[in-house]
Amino acid sequence: MTQPLEARGRRLPFAFTALDPRIRRDVVYLEASDTAQTFGILYRPPDREPRTVVYLMHPRGEFTRHYVVPGLTARGYAVFGQNSRYLNNDTDMVHERILLDIAAGMRWLRGQGFERVVLLGNSGGGSLLAFYQSQASRPSAARLSSTPSGEPIDLASEQMPPGDLYIAVAAHLGEGRFMLNVLDPSVTNESDPASYDPRWDMYNPDTGYRPFPEPSSYDPAWLAEYRKQQRERSLRLDAIAREYLAEHAYFRGELRSDRYAALPAATRSLIARRARLGRYMVIYRTLANPAYLDPSIDPSRRPLGSIFSPGDPIIGNYGYGGLARVMTPRGWLSTWSGTSSQADLPETIAHVKIPTLIVFADGDCDIFPSEQREILEKSGAADKALVTLEWADHYLNPVGEEGRRLPDPRERLIDLIVPWIEERIGEP
């Protein structure tokens, strides 16, 4: 087993500007089975040909320069960071199609001679890679055949090499489950971003809100009903998405029908336009989780606030941009809907049987202890563990004075996961 970094008498640089120049980098261009194009970077240590590669992907994030690369390559591992077809743009993201991108990357890695692949799912990559593994490990006929919007997806004929180990680092429960906790349930009219029902407004002083940085305090009974109201809003958004899809399907059917040619010219024109119309959903106010401001809710070492908003989350809830702000109906249903998405980690993790390690950063503003316990409890692996990385935020930066007194959280992560990997599949 390789020595911990502390035993080597040095702190490992994690910035890519300090990456060992001898590390070999191969830029890899891949084509999925549906012809979508993706790319990745394979990092290999300078003095060996490892048999084990650590695989990384996020649904939309840039993971070719992930912070684990310096530490893992220094320990002798190869690391492959692959970007999905939806890099930096999830407006029309269909999670089921990303599985085809991962499959292309996994086939390429196996073709390069790597004997073992460690799936390292960080943040949104945790639910994504569990979704992949849950499908790859099933018999072909038992795999998904359609997306939540009803589009066919041919996973049955897809060659999907499975991973050998699964590690989740600061992983949420999936974009949909995350959205379910942050949807503002006080919205009463999806066409009016200022509409609200004060009873379900977490930014209303009457419900317990206090302006940041003072902590808020919400009544547990109110919070329980608030969560139900969030689910109701998600279902309403699902209904809007399905209405748009049904409307589109109807006019496409009319355009292709035998009677179309005999219709009046004006009617034909209307049908043709509506058949080609692509509707978007504009979804306002998606940063309203009371746990951001009430530290007594699912307590941890997190500071107040969210990584998605500077200071008070109310800024992100009402400001420009925001999570899932503009979505196609199929993108909403597949990715951000907590009531329709199939990339739900507590559901997919039940089918992930390979050894599983869950790493929880307990200073994370947006991911909570109960969620990590849920992942552990629902994991289908016989060999599974949940460990806490203390005083670390979502990006594994130190939290507070306590965090700064400890070794770098990213360094501690490497010291944690490398022995776990080696105990199960040997050295790289």
XYZ file of C-alpha atoms in Angstrom:
428
model
C 0.000 0.000 0.000
C 1.322 3.443 -0.839
C 2.193 5.796 1.996
C -0.081 8.635 3.097
C 0.998 12.034 1.858
C 1.952 13.137 5.378
C 4.384 10.218 5.584
C 6.191 11.574 2.564
C 6.901 14.798 4.411
C 5.217 17.159 1.950
C 1.884 18.659 1.050
C 0.654 17.832 -2.394
C -0.154 20.788 -4.688
C -3.703 20.505 -5.990
C -3.705 23.475 -8.358
C -3.259 22.533 -11.985
C -0.641 25.263 -12.315
C 1.472 23.102 -10.023
C 0.702 19.782 -11.728
C 3.828 17.720 -12.267
C 4.872 18.528 -15.864
C 5.873 14.905 -16.336
C 2.252 13.783 -16.046
C 1.186 12.504 -19.435
C -1.973 14.009 -20.873
C -3.911 12.519 -23.764
C -6.804 14.516 -25.197
C -9.443 12.014 -26.273
C -12.302 12.691 -28.695
C -15.211 10.264 -28.496
C -18.390 9.576 -30.421
C -21.384 8.026 -28.687
C -23.541 5.416 -30.370
C -26.051 8.125 -31.340
C -23.172 10.155 -32.923
C -22.995 12.801 -30.148
C -19.466 14.137 -29.690
C -17.639 14.408 -26.372
C -14.063 14.783 -25.214
C -11.922 14.004 -22.201
C -8.361 14.048 -20.905
C -6.522 10.939 -19.716
C -3.829 11.669 -17.139
C -1.158 9.060 -16.512
C 1.779 9.071 -14.094
C 5.198 9.534 -15.696
C 6.934 6.360 -14.600
C 4.406 3.541 -14.795
C 1.517 2.116 -16.790
C -1.280 1.733 -14.257
C -3.897 -0.968 -14.614
C -6.486 1.086 -12.720
C -8.113 4.277 -13.946
C -10.374 6.621 -12.007
C -13.300 7.868 -14.115
C -14.971 11.286 -13.671
C -17.955 12.980 -15.299
C -20.495 15.612 -14.259
C -23.766 16.159 -16.164
C -22.744 19.671 -17.236
C -19.589 20.601 -15.296
C -16.045 20.748 -16.670
C -14.320 17.732 -15.126
C -11.221 17.387 -17.284
C -9.331 19.454 -14.672
C -10.733 17.987 -11.500
C -8.952 18.556 -8.201
C -8.323 14.831 -7.614
C -6.063 14.555 -10.658
C -2.808 15.781 -9.047
C -3.234 13.647 -5.929
C -4.268 10.449 -7.687
C -1.621 10.620 -10.413
C 0.992 11.217 -7.690
C -0.180 7.934 -6.156
C 0.251 6.094 -9.440
C -3.316 6.125 -10.767
C -4.521 7.076 -14.201
C -7.447 9.527 -14.192
C -9.890 10.096 -17.036
C -12.023 13.228 -16.855
C -14.687 13.202 -19.557
C -17.163 15.990 -20.291
C -20.713 15.193 -21.337
C -22.467 16.403 -24.493
C -24.199 19.031 -22.331
C -21.071 20.811 -21.112
C -22.071 24.121 -19.449
C -25.622 23.977 -20.829
C -28.385 21.864 -19.321
C -31.305 23.595 -21.082
C -32.124 20.462 -23.079
C -30.296 17.917 -20.939
C -31.625 14.380 -21.190
C -29.865 12.293 -18.555
C -30.535 9.035 -20.350
C -28.508 10.259 -23.327
C -25.518 11.063 -21.114
C -25.346 7.347 -20.355
C -24.374 6.860 -24.007
C -21.487 9.310 -23.509
C -20.269 7.439 -20.440
C -20.545 4.125 -22.256
C -18.348 5.500 -25.063
C -15.746 6.576 -22.509
C -15.844 3.270 -20.662
C -15.473 1.280 -23.872
C -12.491 3.401 -24.832
C -10.831 2.882 -21.430
C -11.317 -0.865 -21.589
C -9.908 -0.799 -25.100
C -6.794 0.937 -23.775
C -6.134 -2.038 -21.536
C -7.307 -0.728 -18.183
C -8.337 -3.699 -16.098
C -10.203 -1.816 -13.379
C -12.277 1.348 -13.433
C -13.140 3.316 -10.316
C -16.236 5.474 -10.786
C -15.713 8.689 -8.801
C -18.933 10.668 -8.699
C -18.454 14.186 -7.366
C -21.446 16.481 -6.748
C -23.891 15.871 -9.630
C -21.509 13.218 -10.914
C -22.491 11.017 -7.972
C -26.048 10.498 -9.144
C -24.984 10.390 -12.800
C -22.431 7.589 -12.366
C -24.762 5.607 -10.110
C -27.424 5.953 -12.821
C -24.940 4.580 -15.343
C -23.790 1.706 -13.123
C -27.371 0.779 -12.252
C -28.134 0.354 -15.959
C -24.795 -1.180 -16.987
C -25.097 -3.922 -14.361
C -28.557 -5.057 -15.511
C -29.361 -7.593 -18.217
C -29.820 -5.756 -21.500
C -33.547 -6.465 -21.656
C -34.069 -4.943 -18.192
C -32.555 -1.566 -19.052
C -34.540 1.607 -19.656
C -36.179 1.946 -23.046
C -37.574 5.479 -22.780
C -36.957 8.842 -21.163
C -39.488 10.517 -18.817
C -40.825 12.485 -21.799
C -41.561 9.251 -23.658
C -38.705 9.426 -26.166
C -37.158 6.035 -26.955
C -33.659 5.334 -25.652
C -32.004 2.108 -26.792
C -29.932 1.023 -23.813
C -30.715 -2.629 -24.459
C -28.337 -2.773 -27.432
C -25.745 -0.438 -25.886
C -22.424 -1.934 -24.814
C -22.064 -0.551 -21.270
C -18.943 -1.765 -19.447
C -19.598 -1.498 -15.699
C -17.255 0.008 -13.150
C -15.470 -1.962 -10.425
C -15.765 0.466 -7.504
C -18.060 3.429 -6.813
C -17.091 6.501 -4.775
C -19.458 9.414 -4.144
C -17.816 12.665 -2.993
C -20.029 15.555 -1.851
C -22.787 13.985 -3.938
C -26.371 15.210 -3.858
C -29.345 12.959 -4.530
C -29.655 13.967 -8.192
C -30.602 17.214 -9.907
C -34.280 16.404 -9.520
C -34.120 15.607 -5.824
C -31.952 18.686 -5.276
C -34.514 20.836 -7.088
C -37.298 19.382 -4.989
C -35.652 20.941 -1.909
C -35.013 24.362 -3.455
C -38.204 25.049 -5.450
C -39.982 28.071 -4.001
C -43.474 26.736 -3.206
C -44.899 30.212 -2.664
C -45.068 30.772 -6.443
C -48.737 30.882 -7.429
C -48.432 31.664 -11.152
C -45.580 30.250 -13.246
C -46.019 33.131 -15.706
C -45.583 35.764 -12.994
C -42.183 35.580 -11.253
C -43.343 37.969 -8.518
C -46.455 36.003 -7.570
C -46.466 34.466 -4.128
C -48.502 32.990 -1.332
C -47.054 34.469 1.880
C -47.905 31.320 3.844
C -45.227 29.346 1.984
C -42.633 32.080 1.532
C -39.466 31.208 3.461
C -38.351 34.818 2.933
C -41.391 36.149 4.785
C -40.598 37.367 8.341
C -43.924 35.913 9.473
C -42.715 32.380 8.661
C -39.432 32.721 10.565
C -37.140 34.492 8.124
C -34.468 36.850 9.360
C -32.231 38.777 6.941
C -28.837 37.244 6.319
C -26.460 36.823 8.157
C -28.837 36.421 11.104
C -30.100 32.825 11.236
C -33.749 32.171 10.536
C -35.935 29.830 12.560
C -38.752 27.832 10.973
C -41.368 25.822 12.809
C -41.006 22.047 12.139
C -44.718 21.643 11.389
C -44.572 24.522 8.907
C -41.458 22.987 7.334
C -43.175 19.623 6.847
C -46.047 21.282 4.993
C -43.571 23.455 3.078
C -41.915 20.292 1.719
C -45.317 19.010 0.568
C -45.962 22.311 -1.180
C -42.611 22.041 -2.956
C -43.611 18.637 -4.275
C -46.931 20.026 -5.463
C -45.156 22.728 -7.424
C -42.877 20.136 -9.025
C -45.929 18.157 -10.113
C -47.490 21.306 -11.582
C -44.319 21.937 -13.590
C -44.374 18.318 -14.752
C -47.929 18.847 -15.973
C -46.892 21.946 -17.929
C -44.020 20.029 -19.516
C -46.279 17.152 -20.521
C -48.886 19.540 -21.891
C -46.260 21.150 -24.144
C -45.050 17.747 -25.294
C -48.580 16.531 -26.011
C -49.350 19.673 -27.996
C -46.201 19.208 -30.058
C -46.968 15.533 -30.656
C -50.520 16.349 -31.757
C -49.489 18.836 -34.438
C -46.665 16.593 -35.638
C -49.232 13.861 -36.054
C -51.518 16.176 -37.991
C -48.635 17.232 -40.228
C -47.955 13.594 -41.117
C -51.578 12.504 -41.476
C -53.180 11.481 -44.777
C -55.730 14.292 -44.499
C -53.140 17.059 -44.204
C -52.796 17.683 -47.945
C -56.545 18.243 -48.340
C -56.769 20.912 -45.630
C -57.066 24.627 -46.497
C -53.750 26.381 -47.021
C -54.142 28.528 -43.892
C -54.822 25.457 -41.764
C -51.844 23.625 -43.239
C -49.647 26.619 -42.466
C -50.855 26.741 -38.864
C -50.285 23.018 -38.366
C -46.808 23.158 -39.903
C -45.768 26.045 -37.650
C -47.128 24.411 -34.509
C -45.515 21.099 -35.429
C -42.126 22.809 -35.557
C -42.621 25.001 -32.510
C -40.172 24.296 -29.706
C -41.613 25.418 -26.365
C -39.421 26.424 -23.438
C -40.286 26.493 -19.774
C -39.085 29.521 -17.793
C -38.905 28.431 -14.175
C -38.434 31.192 -11.624
C -37.444 31.127 -7.972
C -35.415 27.958 -7.541
C -33.325 28.703 -4.463
C -35.628 28.383 -1.478
C -34.419 25.677 0.893
C -35.111 26.736 4.502
C -32.063 24.718 5.595
C -29.884 27.390 3.983
C -30.856 29.856 6.708
C -31.933 27.680 9.646
C -28.936 25.710 10.952
C -31.177 23.590 13.185
C -32.573 21.856 10.090
C -30.445 18.769 9.400
C -27.548 20.310 11.414
C -23.961 20.127 10.204
C -20.864 22.322 10.255
C -22.047 24.306 7.263
C -22.176 28.111 7.270
C -25.425 29.841 6.381
C -26.235 30.313 2.703
C -25.791 28.435 -0.555
C -23.007 28.016 -3.082
C -25.477 29.261 -5.712
C -25.933 32.741 -4.260
C -23.626 35.327 -2.682
C -24.716 35.957 0.857
C -28.467 35.676 1.344
C -30.018 32.996 -0.941
C -32.905 35.369 -1.628
C -30.560 37.024 -4.157
C -30.271 33.810 -6.149
C -33.945 33.032 -5.734
C -35.039 36.247 -7.453
C -31.995 37.263 -9.514
C -30.781 36.508 -13.022
C -29.738 33.033 -13.966
C -30.483 30.360 -11.425
C -30.903 26.623 -11.505
C -33.178 25.254 -14.250
C -34.227 28.780 -15.221
C -34.855 27.937 -18.900
C -35.604 24.331 -19.825
C -37.126 22.329 -22.630
C -39.992 20.151 -21.408
C -38.012 16.967 -21.954
C -34.983 18.464 -20.235
C -37.040 19.413 -17.194
C -38.610 15.968 -16.884
C -35.354 14.061 -17.313
C -33.025 16.253 -15.272
C -34.499 18.779 -12.847
C -37.878 17.288 -11.987
C -37.781 15.656 -8.582
C -41.049 13.934 -9.407
C -40.122 12.539 -12.844
C -36.341 12.220 -13.267
C -34.984 8.676 -13.454
C -31.526 9.805 -12.284
C -32.617 9.648 -8.631
C -29.654 8.475 -6.561
C -31.607 6.794 -3.739
C -33.397 4.757 -6.414
C -30.430 3.919 -8.639
C -27.992 3.206 -5.788
C -30.089 0.166 -4.862
C -28.846 -1.441 -8.097
C -25.179 -0.511 -7.566
C -23.713 -3.693 -6.102
C -20.009 -2.902 -6.420
C -18.094 -1.730 -3.305
C -19.319 1.747 -2.438
C -17.747 4.596 -0.468
C -19.721 7.755 0.350
C -17.701 10.804 1.420
C -19.651 13.596 3.090
C -18.139 17.083 3.422
C -19.750 18.286 6.643
C -19.270 22.004 5.868
C -21.260 21.730 2.625
C -24.045 24.365 2.422
C -26.092 22.449 -0.129
C -25.777 18.783 0.837
C -27.012 17.492 4.158
C -26.271 14.615 6.572
C -29.675 12.948 6.255
C -29.209 12.726 2.486
C -25.902 10.910 2.883
C -27.447 8.484 5.359
C -30.242 7.838 2.861
C -27.709 6.966 0.167
C -25.960 4.551 2.517
C -29.183 2.914 3.675
C -30.481 2.388 0.146
C -27.172 1.274 -1.371
C -27.346 -2.230 -2.805
C -23.682 -2.955 -2.080
C -22.688 -5.484 0.568
C -19.415 -3.580 1.012
C -20.388 0.021 1.729
C -19.317 2.821 4.041
C -20.078 6.464 4.823
C -17.219 8.652 6.045
C -17.167 12.319 6.969
C -14.626 14.828 5.733
C -14.692 17.352 8.536
C -14.689 21.118 8.089
C -14.805 20.955 4.272
C -17.221 22.731 1.931
C -18.791 21.449 -1.271
C -15.650 22.117 -3.318
C -13.456 20.682 -0.555
C -12.145 24.024 0.591
C -11.606 24.411 4.366
C -14.482 25.826 6.423
C -13.707 28.238 9.265
C -10.671 28.426 11.502
C -11.027 24.766 12.411
C -10.816 23.775 8.769
C -7.743 25.886 8.191
C -5.930 24.177 11.040
C -6.387 20.779 9.410
C -4.571 19.519 6.309
C -6.142 20.565 3.000
C -9.479 18.711 2.601
C -8.474 17.614 -0.894
C -5.321 16.111 0.507
C -7.327 14.366 3.214
C -9.675 13.014 0.527
C -6.788 11.370 -1.327
C -5.463 9.902 1.923
C -8.937 8.497 2.516
C -9.890 7.022 -0.824
C -6.552 5.557 -1.945
C -6.268 3.027 0.907
C -9.941 2.140 0.430
C -9.344 1.437 -3.267
C -6.170 -0.551 -2.638
C -7.799 -2.736 0.014
C -10.270 -3.879 -2.631
C -8.416 -4.056 -5.930
C -4.746 -3.694 -5.052
C -2.252 -1.021 -6.038
C -2.681 0.867 -9.299
